Amino acid sequence: MHSAVFLIEFGAIILGLGLLGRVAGRLKFSPIPLYLLAGLAFGTGGLLPMGASEEFVAIGAEIGVILLLLMLGLEYTATDLVSNLKTQYPAGLVDFGLNAVPGAAAALLMGWSPVAAVVLAGVTWISSSGVIAKVMGDLGRVGNRETPVILSILVLEDLAMAVYLPIITALLAGVSLAAGSATLAIALGVAGAVLFIAVRYGRHISRFVSSDDPEKLLLVVLGLTLLVAGIAQQLQVSAAVGAFLVGIALSGEVAEGTHTLLSPLRDLFAAVFFVFFGLHTDPASIPPVLLPALALAVITAGTKIATGYWAAKRAGIGVKGRWRAGGTLVARGEFSIVIAGLAVTSGIEPAMGPLATAYVLILVVIGPLTARFTEPVAAWVGSSRTPAGAATPAAVPSGQGPSEDLQDQAQDPAGRA
């Protein structure tokens, strides 16, 4: 009987996701907000709470995040990663300053403790790699000129979690400085070792994984990814970082074959991840904290757009690409919930959970919208400010020099080079 209920519930979830995906496709819109709203409707406090399939959905959601980051890593080589990190680390510092500070300031203004301020700073700082990877795929922007800039910022944030999560875990637990330092050293060592192996021995890994049989290639790559992600998480390093680095380590025909084989699985489990997020959000907990969450969301959406614009400008991307980069970075998601969950478990601030949930829900819904519409809205505002009789934006784009004109002209309508 229990298995029958499980099959009915999970089958209904998958069928519903397929129908919502069709609706989103007809509207030429990312399905992520629809997946989240479906989770809210059928989760805790929703219209029809589910129970039998909850554990399986939780595992599927975790696999979804891992596959999203693996597929994103497959798009770039280890050389690309090192080069981008070397050139974009100032953007990581700007990202931290513009987006972590508002969260810390908001916590202190609400009278929360300094430890709670550190936690909320992390919630507002980290963009959702999972959501952003899905949005870029839905919008066909993986090959865009600004995508390496976006990726560099996301990677810097994910790698920073290897340092940040052990720190806040120690702060919340009130452990000694020595114990906290040991945890941090282990996390840094594991992240550094995985990165070194990916960069130095990526060719050997690709040769080991390579197979002409699609079935064997799928099993080996999927197994290796889950194994590395699990070991990384066990050692206090993000599973997403481990999966991303596995993708970086694979190159050539192996990467192309893996991308083709895993794309359907990624789409399935990524959809499950977004539904799971909604399932564990009680709609009744949102109204009391909606106004402060909304204010914080508006402020940090603006600071993320500014971060992406500045980073893309620094990389020599044209004005259109700068706005696309900024708009794409707005969404928050899995890491923000993980960080807030640690604080809720410790009991340092009862309002932390509902505030973080409302904040992430707002930005995970708004994020796909800003990714799609920030650039055309900016172009419309710029054209509306052009004085009568002046050159049209098509002839002389507002705020662009000759080199940027050539960049934008070399791109197709989707922004690819």
Coordinates of C-alpha atoms in Angstrom, one line a residue:
M1 CA 0.0 0.0 0.0
H2 CA 2.8 2.4 0.9
S3 CA 4.6 1.7 -2.4
A4 CA 1.3 2.3 -4.3
V5 CA 0.9 5.7 -2.6
F6 CA 4.5 6.5 -3.4
L7 CA 4.1 5.7 -7.1
I8 CA 0.9 7.7 -7.3
E9 CA 2.4 10.7 -5.6
F10 CA 5.7 10.7 -7.5
G11 CA 4.0 10.0 -10.8
A12 CA 1.7 12.9 -10.2
I13 CA 4.7 15.1 -9.5
I14 CA 6.5 14.1 -12.7
L15 CA 3.4 14.5 -14.8
G16 CA 2.7 17.9 -13.3
L17 CA 6.2 19.0 -14.0
G18 CA 5.9 17.9 -17.6
L19 CA 2.6 19.9 -18.0
L20 CA 4.1 23.0 -16.3
G21 CA 7.1 22.7 -18.6
R22 CA 4.9 22.7 -21.6
V23 CA 3.1 25.8 -20.4
A24 CA 6.4 27.6 -19.8
G25 CA 7.6 26.5 -23.2
R26 CA 4.4 27.9 -24.9
L27 CA 5.0 31.2 -23.0
K28 CA 8.8 31.1 -23.8
F29 CA 9.5 31.5 -20.1
S30 CA 11.7 29.6 -17.6
P31 CA 9.6 26.9 -15.8
I32 CA 11.4 27.4 -12.5
P33 CA 8.9 29.8 -10.9
L34 CA 6.1 27.4 -11.8
Y35 CA 7.9 24.5 -10.3
L36 CA 8.4 26.4 -7.0
L37 CA 4.7 27.5 -6.9
A38 CA 3.7 23.8 -7.4
G39 CA 5.9 22.9 -4.5
L40 CA 4.2 25.5 -2.3
A41 CA 0.8 24.3 -3.3
F42 CA 1.5 20.7 -2.3
G43 CA 4.0 21.0 0.5
T44 CA 3.8 21.8 4.2
G45 CA 0.7 23.9 4.8
G46 CA -0.3 23.7 1.2
L47 CA -3.4 22.5 -0.5
L48 CA -2.6 18.8 -0.5
P49 CA 0.6 17.9 1.5
M50 CA 2.5 14.8 0.3
G51 CA 4.2 12.3 2.6
A52 CA 5.0 9.0 1.1
S53 CA 7.3 10.3 -1.6
E54 CA 9.0 13.0 0.5
E55 CA 12.2 11.1 1.2
F56 CA 12.7 10.1 -2.4
V57 CA 12.1 13.6 -3.6
A58 CA 14.7 14.9 -1.1
I59 CA 17.3 12.6 -2.5
G60 CA 16.3 13.5 -6.1
A61 CA 16.6 17.2 -5.3
E62 CA 20.1 16.7 -4.0
I63 CA 21.1 14.8 -7.2
G64 CA 19.5 17.6 -9.2
V65 CA 21.8 20.2 -7.8
I66 CA 24.8 17.9 -8.4
L67 CA 23.9 17.2 -12.0
L68 CA 23.3 20.9 -12.7
L69 CA 26.8 21.8 -11.5
L70 CA 28.4 18.8 -13.3
M71 CA 26.9 19.9 -16.6
L72 CA 28.0 23.5 -16.0
G73 CA 31.5 22.3 -15.4
L74 CA 31.5 20.3 -18.6
E75 CA 31.2 23.5 -20.6
Y76 CA 34.7 24.7 -19.5
T77 CA 38.2 23.2 -19.3
A78 CA 40.5 23.3 -16.3
T79 CA 42.6 26.0 -18.1
D80 CA 39.5 28.1 -18.5
L81 CA 38.8 27.8 -14.8
V82 CA 42.3 28.8 -13.7
S83 CA 42.4 31.7 -16.2
N84 CA 39.0 33.0 -15.1
L85 CA 39.8 32.8 -11.4
K86 CA 43.0 34.7 -11.9
T87 CA 41.4 37.5 -13.8
Q88 CA 38.1 37.6 -12.0
Y89 CA 39.1 37.4 -8.3
P90 CA 38.5 41.2 -7.9
A91 CA 34.9 40.6 -9.0
G92 CA 34.6 38.1 -6.2
L93 CA 35.7 40.7 -3.7
V94 CA 33.2 43.2 -5.1
D95 CA 30.5 40.6 -5.0
F96 CA 31.2 39.9 -1.3
G97 CA 31.2 43.6 -0.4
L98 CA 28.1 44.5 -2.3
N99 CA 25.9 41.5 -1.3
A100 CA 27.1 40.3 2.1
V101 CA 27.2 43.7 3.8
P102 CA 23.4 44.4 3.3
G103 CA 22.5 41.1 4.9
A104 CA 24.8 41.7 7.9
A105 CA 23.5 45.3 8.3
A106 CA 19.9 44.2 8.1
A107 CA 20.4 41.7 10.9
L108 CA 22.1 44.2 13.1
L109 CA 19.3 46.8 12.4
M110 CA 16.7 44.2 13.5
G111 CA 18.6 43.7 16.8
W112 CA 20.0 40.3 16.0
S113 CA 23.3 39.0 17.4
P114 CA 26.7 39.4 15.5
V115 CA 26.6 35.6 14.8
A116 CA 23.2 35.9 13.2
A117 CA 24.5 38.9 11.2
V118 CA 27.3 36.7 9.8
V119 CA 24.7 34.0 8.9
L120 CA 22.3 36.5 7.1
A121 CA 25.3 37.9 5.3
G122 CA 25.9 34.5 3.7
V123 CA 22.2 34.2 2.8
T124 CA 22.3 37.4 0.8
W125 CA 25.8 36.9 -0.6
I126 CA 25.6 33.6 -2.4
S127 CA 23.8 33.3 -5.7
S128 CA 22.1 30.0 -6.6
S129 CA 24.4 28.1 -9.0
G130 CA 21.6 25.6 -9.5
V131 CA 19.0 28.1 -10.5
I132 CA 21.4 30.2 -12.6
A133 CA 22.7 27.1 -14.5
K134 CA 19.1 26.1 -15.3
V135 CA 18.2 29.6 -16.4
M136 CA 21.2 30.0 -18.7
G137 CA 20.3 26.7 -20.3
D138 CA 16.7 27.6 -20.7
L139 CA 17.5 30.9 -22.3
G140 CA 20.2 29.4 -24.5
R141 CA 23.0 31.6 -23.1
V142 CA 25.6 28.9 -22.1
G143 CA 27.8 30.0 -25.1
N144 CA 27.4 33.8 -24.5
R145 CA 30.4 36.1 -24.2
E146 CA 29.4 37.1 -20.7
T147 CA 28.9 33.5 -19.4
P148 CA 32.6 33.0 -18.4
V149 CA 32.3 36.1 -16.2
I150 CA 29.1 34.7 -14.5
L151 CA 30.7 31.3 -14.1
S152 CA 33.8 32.9 -12.5
I153 CA 31.7 34.7 -9.9
L154 CA 29.7 31.5 -9.2
V155 CA 32.8 29.4 -8.8
L156 CA 34.4 31.9 -6.5
E157 CA 31.2 31.9 -4.4
D158 CA 31.0 28.1 -4.3
L159 CA 34.7 27.8 -3.4
A160 CA 34.2 30.5 -0.7
M161 CA 31.6 28.2 0.9
A162 CA 34.5 25.7 1.6
V163 CA 35.8 28.4 4.0
Y164 CA 32.5 30.1 5.1
L165 CA 30.5 27.0 6.1
P166 CA 33.1 25.6 8.5
I167 CA 33.4 29.1 10.1
I168 CA 29.7 29.6 10.7
T169 CA 29.3 26.0 11.9
A170 CA 32.0 26.7 14.5
L171 CA 30.4 30.0 15.5
L172 CA 26.9 28.5 15.8
A173 CA 28.2 25.6 17.9
G174 CA 30.4 27.8 20.0
V175 CA 33.4 25.5 19.7
S176 CA 36.9 26.5 20.6
L177 CA 39.2 28.3 18.2
A178 CA 41.5 25.2 17.8
A179 CA 38.6 22.9 16.8
G180 CA 37.2 25.5 14.4
S181 CA 40.6 26.0 12.8
A182 CA 41.0 22.2 12.3
T183 CA 37.7 22.0 10.6
L184 CA 38.6 24.9 8.3
A185 CA 42.0 23.4 7.5
I186 CA 40.4 20.1 6.5
A187 CA 37.9 21.8 4.2
L188 CA 40.5 24.0 2.5
G189 CA 42.8 21.0 2.0
V190 CA 40.1 18.9 0.4
A191 CA 38.9 21.7 -1.9
G192 CA 42.5 22.4 -2.9
A193 CA 43.3 18.8 -3.6
V194 CA 40.2 18.2 -5.8
L195 CA 41.0 21.4 -7.7
F196 CA 44.7 20.4 -8.2
I197 CA 43.7 16.9 -9.5
A198 CA 41.1 18.4 -11.9
V199 CA 43.7 20.9 -13.3
R200 CA 46.8 18.7 -13.3
Y201 CA 45.4 15.2 -14.2
G202 CA 42.2 16.1 -16.1
R203 CA 43.5 14.4 -19.3
H204 CA 44.2 11.1 -17.4
I205 CA 40.7 11.2 -15.8
S206 CA 39.1 11.7 -19.2
R207 CA 41.1 8.8 -20.6
F208 CA 40.0 6.6 -17.7
V209 CA 36.3 7.5 -18.0
S210 CA 36.2 7.4 -21.9
S211 CA 34.2 4.6 -23.4
D212 CA 32.5 4.0 -26.8
D213 CA 29.6 2.3 -25.0
P214 CA 27.1 5.0 -23.9
E215 CA 25.8 2.8 -21.1
K216 CA 29.3 2.4 -19.6
L217 CA 30.2 6.0 -20.0
L218 CA 26.9 7.1 -18.3
L219 CA 27.5 4.7 -15.3
V220 CA 31.1 5.7 -14.8
V221 CA 30.6 9.4 -15.0
L222 CA 27.5 9.4 -12.9
G223 CA 29.1 7.2 -10.3
L224 CA 32.3 9.2 -10.2
T225 CA 30.4 12.4 -9.8
L226 CA 28.2 11.2 -7.0
L227 CA 31.2 9.6 -5.2
V228 CA 33.3 12.8 -5.4
A229 CA 30.3 15.0 -4.3
G230 CA 29.6 12.7 -1.4
I231 CA 33.2 12.6 -0.2
A232 CA 33.4 16.4 -0.5
Q233 CA 30.2 16.9 1.5
Q234 CA 31.4 14.4 4.2
L235 CA 34.5 16.5 4.6
Q236 CA 32.6 19.8 5.0
V237 CA 33.1 20.9 1.4
S238 CA 30.1 21.6 -0.9
A239 CA 28.9 18.6 -2.9
A240 CA 28.2 21.1 -5.7
V241 CA 31.8 22.2 -5.8
G242 CA 32.9 18.6 -6.0
A243 CA 30.5 17.9 -8.9
F244 CA 31.6 21.1 -10.7
L245 CA 35.2 20.1 -10.5
V246 CA 34.5 16.7 -11.9
G247 CA 32.9 18.4 -14.9
I248 CA 36.0 20.6 -15.2
A249 CA 38.3 17.6 -15.2
L250 CA 36.4 15.9 -18.1
S251 CA 37.2 17.3 -21.6
G252 CA 37.1 16.5 -25.3
E253 CA 34.8 13.8 -26.6
V254 CA 34.1 12.5 -23.1
A255 CA 32.7 15.9 -22.1
E256 CA 30.5 16.0 -25.3
G257 CA 29.3 12.5 -24.8
T258 CA 28.5 13.0 -21.2
H259 CA 26.6 16.2 -21.9
T260 CA 24.4 14.4 -24.4
L261 CA 23.7 11.4 -22.1
L262 CA 23.1 13.3 -18.9
S263 CA 21.0 16.2 -20.2
P264 CA 17.6 14.5 -19.8
L265 CA 18.6 13.3 -16.3
R266 CA 19.7 16.8 -15.3
D267 CA 16.4 18.3 -16.5
L268 CA 14.4 15.7 -14.5
F269 CA 16.2 16.0 -11.2
A270 CA 16.7 19.7 -11.5
A271 CA 12.9 20.1 -11.7
V272 CA 12.5 17.8 -8.7
F273 CA 15.0 20.1 -6.8
F274 CA 12.9 23.2 -7.3
V275 CA 9.7 21.4 -6.4
F276 CA 11.3 20.1 -3.2
F277 CA 12.3 23.6 -2.2
G278 CA 8.7 24.7 -2.5
L279 CA 7.4 21.6 -0.7
H280 CA 9.4 22.5 2.5
T281 CA 8.2 26.1 2.6
D282 CA 5.1 26.7 4.7
P283 CA 3.0 29.5 3.1
A284 CA 1.7 30.5 6.5
S285 CA 5.3 31.5 7.7
I286 CA 5.8 34.0 4.9
P287 CA 3.4 36.9 5.5
P288 CA 4.9 38.1 8.9
V289 CA 8.3 38.5 7.4
L290 CA 7.3 39.5 3.9
L291 CA 8.0 43.2 4.1
P292 CA 11.6 43.0 5.5
A293 CA 12.3 40.1 3.1
L294 CA 11.0 42.0 0.2
A295 CA 13.1 45.1 1.0
L296 CA 16.2 43.0 1.4
A297 CA 15.4 41.2 -1.9
V298 CA 15.1 44.5 -3.8
I299 CA 18.3 45.9 -2.4
T300 CA 20.4 42.8 -3.0
A301 CA 18.9 42.2 -6.5
G302 CA 20.2 45.7 -7.3
T303 CA 23.6 45.0 -5.8
K304 CA 23.9 41.7 -7.7
I305 CA 23.0 43.4 -11.0
A306 CA 25.7 46.0 -10.2
T307 CA 28.2 43.2 -9.4
G308 CA 27.6 41.4 -12.7
Y309 CA 27.7 44.7 -14.7
W310 CA 31.0 45.8 -13.1
A311 CA 32.6 42.3 -13.6
A312 CA 31.5 42.1 -17.3
K313 CA 32.7 45.6 -18.0
R314 CA 36.0 44.8 -16.4
A315 CA 36.2 41.8 -18.8
G316 CA 35.6 44.0 -21.8
I317 CA 32.0 42.7 -22.5
G318 CA 29.7 45.1 -24.3
V319 CA 26.9 46.9 -22.6
K320 CA 24.2 44.4 -23.5
G321 CA 26.3 41.5 -22.1
R322 CA 26.9 43.5 -18.9
W323 CA 23.2 43.9 -18.2
R324 CA 22.6 40.2 -19.0
A325 CA 25.4 39.2 -16.6
G326 CA 24.0 41.3 -13.8
G327 CA 20.4 40.1 -14.3
T328 CA 21.5 36.5 -14.4
L329 CA 23.2 36.6 -11.0
V330 CA 20.1 37.8 -9.0
A331 CA 18.7 34.4 -8.0
R332 CA 19.5 32.9 -4.6
G333 CA 18.6 29.3 -3.7
E334 CA 20.2 26.2 -2.3
F335 CA 23.2 27.6 -0.5
S336 CA 21.1 30.3 1.2
I337 CA 18.7 27.7 2.5
V338 CA 21.6 25.5 3.8
I339 CA 23.1 28.5 5.6
A340 CA 19.8 29.6 7.2
G341 CA 19.1 25.9 8.1
L342 CA 22.3 25.8 10.2
A343 CA 21.1 28.9 12.1
V344 CA 17.6 27.5 12.6
T345 CA 19.0 24.2 14.0
S346 CA 21.2 26.1 16.5
G347 CA 18.2 28.2 17.6
I348 CA 20.1 31.5 17.6
E349 CA 17.3 33.5 16.0
P350 CA 13.7 32.2 15.6
A351 CA 12.9 34.6 12.7
M352 CA 15.9 33.6 10.7
G353 CA 14.1 30.6 9.0
P354 CA 11.0 32.4 7.8
L355 CA 12.9 35.5 6.7
A356 CA 15.5 33.5 4.7
T357 CA 12.7 31.3 3.2
A358 CA 10.7 34.4 2.1
Y359 CA 13.8 36.1 0.8
V360 CA 15.0 33.2 -1.3
L361 CA 11.5 32.5 -2.6
I362 CA 11.2 36.1 -3.8
L363 CA 14.6 36.1 -5.5
V364 CA 14.3 32.5 -7.0
V365 CA 11.1 33.7 -8.7
I366 CA 12.4 37.1 -9.6
G367 CA 15.8 35.7 -10.8
P368 CA 14.6 34.1 -14.0
L369 CA 12.7 37.4 -14.8
T370 CA 15.8 39.6 -14.2
A371 CA 17.9 37.2 -16.3
R372 CA 15.6 37.6 -19.2
F373 CA 14.4 41.2 -19.0
T374 CA 17.2 43.3 -17.4
E375 CA 19.0 43.9 -20.7
P376 CA 16.0 44.8 -22.8
V377 CA 14.6 47.0 -20.0
A378 CA 18.0 48.8 -19.7
A379 CA 18.1 49.2 -23.5
W380 CA 14.5 50.7 -23.4
V381 CA 15.4 53.1 -20.6
G382 CA 18.6 54.1 -22.5
S383 CA 16.7 54.7 -25.7
S384 CA 13.9 56.7 -24.0
R385 CA 16.6 59.1 -22.6
T386 CA 18.2 59.7 -26.0
P387 CA 17.5 63.3 -27.0
A388 CA 15.5 63.9 -30.1
G389 CA 17.6 64.2 -33.2
A390 CA 20.5 62.2 -31.6
A391 CA 21.9 59.1 -33.2
T392 CA 19.7 56.0 -32.6
P393 CA 21.0 53.3 -30.3
A394 CA 21.4 51.0 -33.2
A395 CA 23.9 53.4 -34.8
V396 CA 25.7 54.5 -31.7
P397 CA 24.8 52.3 -28.6
S398 CA 24.4 54.4 -25.5
G399 CA 27.5 54.1 -23.3
Q400 CA 29.5 52.0 -25.7
G401 CA 32.8 52.8 -27.4
P402 CA 33.8 51.5 -30.9
S403 CA 35.3 48.3 -29.6
E404 CA 32.1 47.5 -27.7
D405 CA 30.0 48.2 -30.9
L406 CA 32.0 45.5 -32.7
Q407 CA 31.5 43.1 -29.8
D408 CA 27.7 43.5 -29.8
Q409 CA 27.5 43.5 -33.6
A410 CA 29.4 40.2 -33.6
Q411 CA 26.8 38.6 -31.4
D412 CA 23.6 36.9 -32.6
P413 CA 20.3 38.0 -31.0
A414 CA 21.0 35.5 -28.1
G415 CA 24.2 37.2 -27.3
R416 CA 26.6 34.5 -28.5
A417 CA 29.9 35.4 -30.2

